[in-house]
PDB file of C-alpha atoms in Angstrom:
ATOM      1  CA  UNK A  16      46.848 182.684 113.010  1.00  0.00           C
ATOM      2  CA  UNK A  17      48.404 184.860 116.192  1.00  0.00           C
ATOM      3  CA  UNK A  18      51.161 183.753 118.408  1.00  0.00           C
ATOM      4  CA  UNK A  19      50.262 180.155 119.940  1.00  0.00           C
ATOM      5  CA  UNK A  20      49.588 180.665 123.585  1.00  0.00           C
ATOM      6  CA  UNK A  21      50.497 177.064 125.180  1.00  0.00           C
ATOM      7  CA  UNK A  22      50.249 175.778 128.556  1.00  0.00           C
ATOM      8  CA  UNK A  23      51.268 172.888 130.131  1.00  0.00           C
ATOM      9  CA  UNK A  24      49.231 170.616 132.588  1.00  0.00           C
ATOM     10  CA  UNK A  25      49.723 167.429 134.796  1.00  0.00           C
ATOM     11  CA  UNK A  26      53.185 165.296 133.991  1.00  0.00           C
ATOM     12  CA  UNK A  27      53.806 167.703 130.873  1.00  0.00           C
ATOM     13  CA  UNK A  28      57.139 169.053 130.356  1.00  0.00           C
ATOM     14  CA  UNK A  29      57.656 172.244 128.013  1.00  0.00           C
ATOM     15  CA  UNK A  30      60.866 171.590 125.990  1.00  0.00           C
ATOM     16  CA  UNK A  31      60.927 175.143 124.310  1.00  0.00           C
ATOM     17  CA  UNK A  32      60.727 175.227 120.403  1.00  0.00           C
ATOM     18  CA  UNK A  33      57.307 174.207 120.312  1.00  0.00           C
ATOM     19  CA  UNK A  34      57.988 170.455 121.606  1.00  0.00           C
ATOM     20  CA  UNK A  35      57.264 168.869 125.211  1.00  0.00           C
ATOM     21  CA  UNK A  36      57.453 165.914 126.976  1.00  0.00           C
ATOM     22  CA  UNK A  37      54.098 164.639 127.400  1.00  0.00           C
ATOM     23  CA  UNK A  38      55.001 162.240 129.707  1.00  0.00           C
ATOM     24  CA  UNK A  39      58.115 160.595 131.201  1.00  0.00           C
ATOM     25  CA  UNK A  40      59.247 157.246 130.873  1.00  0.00           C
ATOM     26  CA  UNK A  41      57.286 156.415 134.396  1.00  0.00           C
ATOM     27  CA  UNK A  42      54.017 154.981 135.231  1.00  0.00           C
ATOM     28  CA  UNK A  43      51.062 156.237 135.936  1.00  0.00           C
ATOM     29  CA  UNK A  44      51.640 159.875 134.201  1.00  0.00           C
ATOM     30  CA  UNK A  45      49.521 161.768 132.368  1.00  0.00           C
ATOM     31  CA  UNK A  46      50.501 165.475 131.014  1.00  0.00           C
ATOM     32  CA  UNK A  47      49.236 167.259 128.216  1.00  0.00           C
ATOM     33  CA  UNK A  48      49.431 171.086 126.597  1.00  0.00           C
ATOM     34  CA  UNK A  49      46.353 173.166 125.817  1.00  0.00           C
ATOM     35  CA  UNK A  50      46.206 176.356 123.413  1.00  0.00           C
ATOM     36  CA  UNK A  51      44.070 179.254 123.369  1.00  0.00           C
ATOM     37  CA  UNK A  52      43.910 179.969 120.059  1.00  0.00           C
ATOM     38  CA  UNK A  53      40.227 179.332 118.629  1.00  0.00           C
ATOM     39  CA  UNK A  54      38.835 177.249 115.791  1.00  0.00           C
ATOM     40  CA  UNK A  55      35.828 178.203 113.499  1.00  0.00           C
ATOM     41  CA  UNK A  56      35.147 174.511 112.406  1.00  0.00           C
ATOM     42  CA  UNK A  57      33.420 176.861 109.203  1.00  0.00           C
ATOM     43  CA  UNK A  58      36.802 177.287 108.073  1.00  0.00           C
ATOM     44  CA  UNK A  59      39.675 175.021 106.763  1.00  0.00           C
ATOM     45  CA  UNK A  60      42.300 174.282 108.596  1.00  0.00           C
ATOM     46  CA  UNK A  61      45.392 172.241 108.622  1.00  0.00           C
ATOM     47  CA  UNK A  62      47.259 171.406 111.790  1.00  0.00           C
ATOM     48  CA  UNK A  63      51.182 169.675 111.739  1.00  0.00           C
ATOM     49  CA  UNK A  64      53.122 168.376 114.159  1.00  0.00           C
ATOM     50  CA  UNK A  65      55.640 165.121 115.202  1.00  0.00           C
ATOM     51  CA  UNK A  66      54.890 162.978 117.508  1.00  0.00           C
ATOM     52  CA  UNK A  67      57.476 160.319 119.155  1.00  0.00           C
ATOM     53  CA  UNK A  68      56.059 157.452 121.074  1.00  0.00           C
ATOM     54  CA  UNK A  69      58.856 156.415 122.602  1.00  0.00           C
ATOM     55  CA  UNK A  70      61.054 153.186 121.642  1.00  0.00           C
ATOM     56  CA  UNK A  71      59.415 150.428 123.782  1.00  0.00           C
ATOM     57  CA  UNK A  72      57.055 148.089 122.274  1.00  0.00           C
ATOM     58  CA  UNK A  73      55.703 144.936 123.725  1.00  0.00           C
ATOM     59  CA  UNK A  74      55.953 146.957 127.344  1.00  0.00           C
ATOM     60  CA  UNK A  75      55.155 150.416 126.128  1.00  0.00           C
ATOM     61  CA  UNK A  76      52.026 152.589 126.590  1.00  0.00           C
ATOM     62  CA  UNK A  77      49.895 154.092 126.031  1.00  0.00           C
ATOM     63  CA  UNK A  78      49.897 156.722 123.325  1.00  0.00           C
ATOM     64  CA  UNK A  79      49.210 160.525 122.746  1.00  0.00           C
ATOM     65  CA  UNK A  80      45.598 162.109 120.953  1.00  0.00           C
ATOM     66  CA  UNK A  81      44.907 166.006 119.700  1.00  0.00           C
ATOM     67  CA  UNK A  82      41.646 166.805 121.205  1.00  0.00           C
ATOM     68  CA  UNK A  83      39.119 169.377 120.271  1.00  0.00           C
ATOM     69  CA  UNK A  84      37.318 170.893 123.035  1.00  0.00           C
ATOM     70  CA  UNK A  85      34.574 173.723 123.351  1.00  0.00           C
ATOM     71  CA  UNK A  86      36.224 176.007 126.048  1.00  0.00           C
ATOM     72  CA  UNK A  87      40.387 177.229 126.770  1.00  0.00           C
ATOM     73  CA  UNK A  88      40.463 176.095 129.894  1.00  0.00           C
ATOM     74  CA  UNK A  89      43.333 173.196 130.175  1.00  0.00           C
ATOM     75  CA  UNK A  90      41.904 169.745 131.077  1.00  0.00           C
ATOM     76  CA  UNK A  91      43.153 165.895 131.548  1.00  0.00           C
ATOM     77  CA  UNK A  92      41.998 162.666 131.383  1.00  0.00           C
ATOM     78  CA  UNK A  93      42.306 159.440 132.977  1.00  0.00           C
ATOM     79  CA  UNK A  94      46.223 158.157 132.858  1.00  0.00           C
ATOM     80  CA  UNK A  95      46.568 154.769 131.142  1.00  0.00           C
ATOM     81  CA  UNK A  96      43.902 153.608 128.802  1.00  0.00           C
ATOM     82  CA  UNK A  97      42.194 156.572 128.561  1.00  0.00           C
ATOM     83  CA  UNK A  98      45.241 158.022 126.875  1.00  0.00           C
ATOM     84  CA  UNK A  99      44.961 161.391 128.892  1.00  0.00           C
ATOM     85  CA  UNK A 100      41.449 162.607 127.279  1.00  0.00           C
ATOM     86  CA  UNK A 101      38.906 159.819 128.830  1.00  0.00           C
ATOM     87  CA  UNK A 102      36.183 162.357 129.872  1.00  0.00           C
ATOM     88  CA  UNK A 103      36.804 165.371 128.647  1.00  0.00           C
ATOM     89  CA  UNK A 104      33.491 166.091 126.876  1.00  0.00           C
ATOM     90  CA  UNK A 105      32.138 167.267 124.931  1.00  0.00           C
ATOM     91  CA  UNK A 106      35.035 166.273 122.560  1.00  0.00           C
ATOM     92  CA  UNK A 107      36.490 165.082 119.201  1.00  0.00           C
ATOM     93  CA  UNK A 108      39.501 163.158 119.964  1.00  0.00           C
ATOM     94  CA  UNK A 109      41.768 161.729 117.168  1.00  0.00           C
ATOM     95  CA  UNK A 110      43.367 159.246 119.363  1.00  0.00           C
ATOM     96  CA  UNK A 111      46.886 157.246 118.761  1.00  0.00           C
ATOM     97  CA  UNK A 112      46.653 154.543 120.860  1.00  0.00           C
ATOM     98  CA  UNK A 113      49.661 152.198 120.910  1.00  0.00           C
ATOM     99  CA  UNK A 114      48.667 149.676 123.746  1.00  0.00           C
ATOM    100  CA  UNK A 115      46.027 147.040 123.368  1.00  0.00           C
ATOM    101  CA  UNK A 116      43.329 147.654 125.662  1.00  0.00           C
ATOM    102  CA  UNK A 117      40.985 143.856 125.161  1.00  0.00           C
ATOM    103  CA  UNK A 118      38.175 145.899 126.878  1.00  0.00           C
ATOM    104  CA  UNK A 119      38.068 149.013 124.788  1.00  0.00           C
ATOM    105  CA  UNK A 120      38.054 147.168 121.580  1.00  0.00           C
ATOM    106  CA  UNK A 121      41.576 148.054 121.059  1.00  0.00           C
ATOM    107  CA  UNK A 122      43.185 145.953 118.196  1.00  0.00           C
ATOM    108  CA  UNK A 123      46.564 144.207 118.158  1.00  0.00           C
ATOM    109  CA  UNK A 124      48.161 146.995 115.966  1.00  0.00           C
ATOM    110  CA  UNK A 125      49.199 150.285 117.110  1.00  0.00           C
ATOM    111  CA  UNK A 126      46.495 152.237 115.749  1.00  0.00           C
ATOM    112  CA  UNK A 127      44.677 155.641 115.265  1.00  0.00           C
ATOM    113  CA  UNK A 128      40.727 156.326 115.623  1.00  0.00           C
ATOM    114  CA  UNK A 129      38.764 158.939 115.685  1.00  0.00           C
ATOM    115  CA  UNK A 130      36.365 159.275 119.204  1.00  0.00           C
ATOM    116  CA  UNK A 131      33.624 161.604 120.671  1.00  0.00           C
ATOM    117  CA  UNK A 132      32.937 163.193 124.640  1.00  0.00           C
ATOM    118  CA  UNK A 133      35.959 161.349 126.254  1.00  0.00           C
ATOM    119  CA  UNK A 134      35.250 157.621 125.467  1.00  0.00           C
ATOM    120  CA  UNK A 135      38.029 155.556 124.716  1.00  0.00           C
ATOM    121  CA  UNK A 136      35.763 152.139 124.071  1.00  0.00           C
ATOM    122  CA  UNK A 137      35.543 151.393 120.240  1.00  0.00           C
ATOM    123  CA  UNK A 138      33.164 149.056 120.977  1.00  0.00           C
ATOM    124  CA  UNK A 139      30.711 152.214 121.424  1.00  0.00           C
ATOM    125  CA  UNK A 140      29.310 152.663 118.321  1.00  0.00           C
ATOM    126  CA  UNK A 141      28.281 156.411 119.649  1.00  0.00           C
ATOM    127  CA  UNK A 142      31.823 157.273 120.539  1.00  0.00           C
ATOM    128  CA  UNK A 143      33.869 155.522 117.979  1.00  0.00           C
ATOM    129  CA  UNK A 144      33.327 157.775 115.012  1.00  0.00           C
ATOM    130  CA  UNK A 145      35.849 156.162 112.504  1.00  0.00           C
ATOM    131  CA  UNK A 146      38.818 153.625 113.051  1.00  0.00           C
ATOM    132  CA  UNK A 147      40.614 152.003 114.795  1.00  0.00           C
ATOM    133  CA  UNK A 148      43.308 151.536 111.361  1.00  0.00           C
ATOM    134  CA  UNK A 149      46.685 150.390 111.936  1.00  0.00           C
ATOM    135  CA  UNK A 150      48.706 153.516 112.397  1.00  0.00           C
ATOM    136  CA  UNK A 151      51.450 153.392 110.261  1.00  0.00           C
ATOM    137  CA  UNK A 152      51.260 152.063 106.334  1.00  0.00           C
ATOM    138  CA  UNK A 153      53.867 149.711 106.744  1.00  0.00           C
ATOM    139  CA  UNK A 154      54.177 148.704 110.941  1.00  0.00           C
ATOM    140  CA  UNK A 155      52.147 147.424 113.099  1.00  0.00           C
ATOM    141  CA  UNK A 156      54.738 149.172 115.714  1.00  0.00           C
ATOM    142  CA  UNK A 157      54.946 152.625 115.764  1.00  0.00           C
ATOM    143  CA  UNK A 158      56.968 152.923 119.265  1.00  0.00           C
ATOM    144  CA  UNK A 159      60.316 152.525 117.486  1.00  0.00           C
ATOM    145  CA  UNK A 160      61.884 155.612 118.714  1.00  0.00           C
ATOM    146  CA  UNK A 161      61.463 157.550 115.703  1.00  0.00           C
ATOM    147  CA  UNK A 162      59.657 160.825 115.219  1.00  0.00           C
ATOM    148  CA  UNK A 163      56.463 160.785 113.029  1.00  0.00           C
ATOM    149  CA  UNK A 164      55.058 163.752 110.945  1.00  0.00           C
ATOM    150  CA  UNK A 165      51.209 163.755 111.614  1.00  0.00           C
ATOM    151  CA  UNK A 166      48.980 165.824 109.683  1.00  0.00           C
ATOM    152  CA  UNK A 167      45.362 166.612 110.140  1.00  0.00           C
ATOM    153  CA  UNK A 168      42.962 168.486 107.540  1.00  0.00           C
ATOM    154  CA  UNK A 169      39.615 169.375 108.228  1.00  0.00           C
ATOM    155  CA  UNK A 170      37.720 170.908 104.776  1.00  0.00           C
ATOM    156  CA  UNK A 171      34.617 173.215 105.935  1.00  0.00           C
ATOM    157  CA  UNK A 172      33.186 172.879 102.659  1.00  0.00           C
ATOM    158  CA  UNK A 173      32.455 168.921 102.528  1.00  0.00           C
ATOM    159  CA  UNK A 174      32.861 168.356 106.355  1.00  0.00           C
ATOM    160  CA  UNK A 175      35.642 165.443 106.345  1.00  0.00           C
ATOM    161  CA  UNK A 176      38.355 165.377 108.356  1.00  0.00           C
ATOM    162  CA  UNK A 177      41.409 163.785 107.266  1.00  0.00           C
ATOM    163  CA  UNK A 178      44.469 162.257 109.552  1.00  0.00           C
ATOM    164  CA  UNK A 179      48.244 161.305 107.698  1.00  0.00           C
ATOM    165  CA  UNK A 180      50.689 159.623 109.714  1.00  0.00           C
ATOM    166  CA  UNK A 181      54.042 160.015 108.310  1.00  0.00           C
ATOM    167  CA  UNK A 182      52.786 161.631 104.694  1.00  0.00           C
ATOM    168  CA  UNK A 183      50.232 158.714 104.523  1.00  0.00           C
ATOM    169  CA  UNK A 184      46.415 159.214 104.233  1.00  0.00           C
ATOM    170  CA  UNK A 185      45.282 156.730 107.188  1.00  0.00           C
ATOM    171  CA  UNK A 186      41.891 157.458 108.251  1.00  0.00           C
ATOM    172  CA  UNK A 187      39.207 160.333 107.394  1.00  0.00           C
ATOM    173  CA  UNK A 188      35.301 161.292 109.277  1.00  0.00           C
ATOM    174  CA  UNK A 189      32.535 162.929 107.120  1.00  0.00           C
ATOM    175  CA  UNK A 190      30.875 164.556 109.869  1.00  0.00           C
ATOM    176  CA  UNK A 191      28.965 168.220 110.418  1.00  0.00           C
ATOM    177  CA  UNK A 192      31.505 168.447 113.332  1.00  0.00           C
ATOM    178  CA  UNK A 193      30.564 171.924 114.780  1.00  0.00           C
ATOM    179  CA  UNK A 194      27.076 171.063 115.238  1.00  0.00           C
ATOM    180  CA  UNK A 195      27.174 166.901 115.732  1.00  0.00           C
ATOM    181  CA  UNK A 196      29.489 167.668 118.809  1.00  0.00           C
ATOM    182  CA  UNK A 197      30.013 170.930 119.706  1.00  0.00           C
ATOM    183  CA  UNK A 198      25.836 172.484 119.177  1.00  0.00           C
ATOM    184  CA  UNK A 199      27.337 175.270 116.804  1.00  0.00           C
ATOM    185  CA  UNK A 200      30.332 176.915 118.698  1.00  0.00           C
ATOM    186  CA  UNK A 201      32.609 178.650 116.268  1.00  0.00           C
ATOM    187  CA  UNK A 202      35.106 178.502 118.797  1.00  0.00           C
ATOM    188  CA  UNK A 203      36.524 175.615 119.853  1.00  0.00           C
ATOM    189  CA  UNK A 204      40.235 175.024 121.170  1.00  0.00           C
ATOM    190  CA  UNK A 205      42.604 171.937 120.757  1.00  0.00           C
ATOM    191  CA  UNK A 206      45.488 170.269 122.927  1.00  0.00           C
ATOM    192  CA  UNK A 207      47.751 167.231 122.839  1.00  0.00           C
ATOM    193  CA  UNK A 208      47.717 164.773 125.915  1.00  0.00           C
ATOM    194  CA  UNK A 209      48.958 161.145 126.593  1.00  0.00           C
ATOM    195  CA  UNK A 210      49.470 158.876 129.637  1.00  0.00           C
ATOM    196  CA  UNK A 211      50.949 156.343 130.545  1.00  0.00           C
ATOM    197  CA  UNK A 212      49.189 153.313 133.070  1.00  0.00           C
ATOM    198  CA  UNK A 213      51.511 150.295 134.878  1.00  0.00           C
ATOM    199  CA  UNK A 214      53.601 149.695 131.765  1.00  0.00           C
ATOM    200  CA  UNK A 215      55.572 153.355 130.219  1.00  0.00           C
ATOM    201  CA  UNK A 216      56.823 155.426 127.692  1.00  0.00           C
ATOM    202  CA  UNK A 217      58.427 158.873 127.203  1.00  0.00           C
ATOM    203  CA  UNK A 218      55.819 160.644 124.810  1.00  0.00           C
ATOM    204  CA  UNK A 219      56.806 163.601 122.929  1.00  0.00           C
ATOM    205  CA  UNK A 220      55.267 166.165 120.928  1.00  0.00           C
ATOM    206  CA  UNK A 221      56.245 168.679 118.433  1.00  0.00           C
ATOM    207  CA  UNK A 222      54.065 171.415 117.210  1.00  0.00           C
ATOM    208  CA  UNK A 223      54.595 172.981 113.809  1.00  0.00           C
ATOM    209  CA  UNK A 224      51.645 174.765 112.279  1.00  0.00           C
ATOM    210  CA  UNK A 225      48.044 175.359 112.040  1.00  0.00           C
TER     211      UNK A 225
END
């Protein structure tokens, strides 16, 4: 692929080297960075990066999510549950959420799921495409402070999508994505946001590949 064009939007902080602050350690923020380099969802594609969810737990929120989206154009969410991507639409999200939201469904566990058009409810059965699973393999925590390798796969050929979290296979979607969500497009761009509501983290991302 060309040079990565990035740009930053709301709370986001660019960091240089490919990583940014997503959002400071303060309520109520919600940042995010967009690029402008399209995807043909008719071709494979991985995409690898690090995210760091900052170190507080029982207070923290409220996690980051890569979103797919059908135009370049930089967007955000709603701040605190809606983990910086409630809204945008249409949209396949592949959300870490690391607060529990009792409303949305959210479960106890930090965890990762796999949304449509903007919704963070998993009680939706027409937004919630696969998930919520615990996060990491082996913690229900995953705002330790530590930097996590994420991985996402999409195969063209049998239409699943695939998310690791640090080397571990943790959740997967078998789903004609270019034409369930976005009506054919062979162009569709991708971001990372996050937010934070009335309880905070810093949120950090770190973009290798795709």
């Amino acid at each position: 692929m060309a040079q990565l064009n990035a740009t930053v939007i709301g709370d986001a902080i660019d960091q240089g080297n490919n990583c940014y602050t997503i959002t400071q350690n303060l309520e109520f923020q919600a940042g995010g960075v967009w690029y402008n380099n399209p995807i043909d969802f008719d071709e494979d594609f991985t995409i690898l990066y690090q995210n760091n969810f900052g170190a507080l737990d029982a207070n923290g929120a409220d996690g980051m999510a890569l979103v797919f989206k059908d135009n370049p154009s930089t967007e955000l969410g709603n701040a605190g549950g809606g983990v910086g991507y409630e809204g945008i639409s249409p949209s396949l999200v592949i959300e870490f959420d690391t607060y529990q939201n009792g409303d949305l469904g959210d479960p106890f566990f930090d965890h990762i799921s796999i949304m449509r058009n903007g919704s963070p409810n998993h009680n939706s059965g027409a937004s919630n495409l696969s998930g919520p699973i615990q996060a990491s393999a082996t913690s229900v925590n995953i705002e330790d402070g530590d930097t996590h390798e994420i991985k996402i796969e999409w195969d063209a050929t049998t239409n699943i999508i695939s998310v690791f979290f640090d080397c571990e296979l943790r959740l997967t979607l078998n789903q004609d994505v270019k034409n369930a969500i976005f009506s054919g497009d062979d162009s569709v761009f991708f971001g990372f946001v996050g937010s934070t509501g009335g309880l905070t983290n810093i949120h950090e991302v770190c973009f290798n590949s795709v």
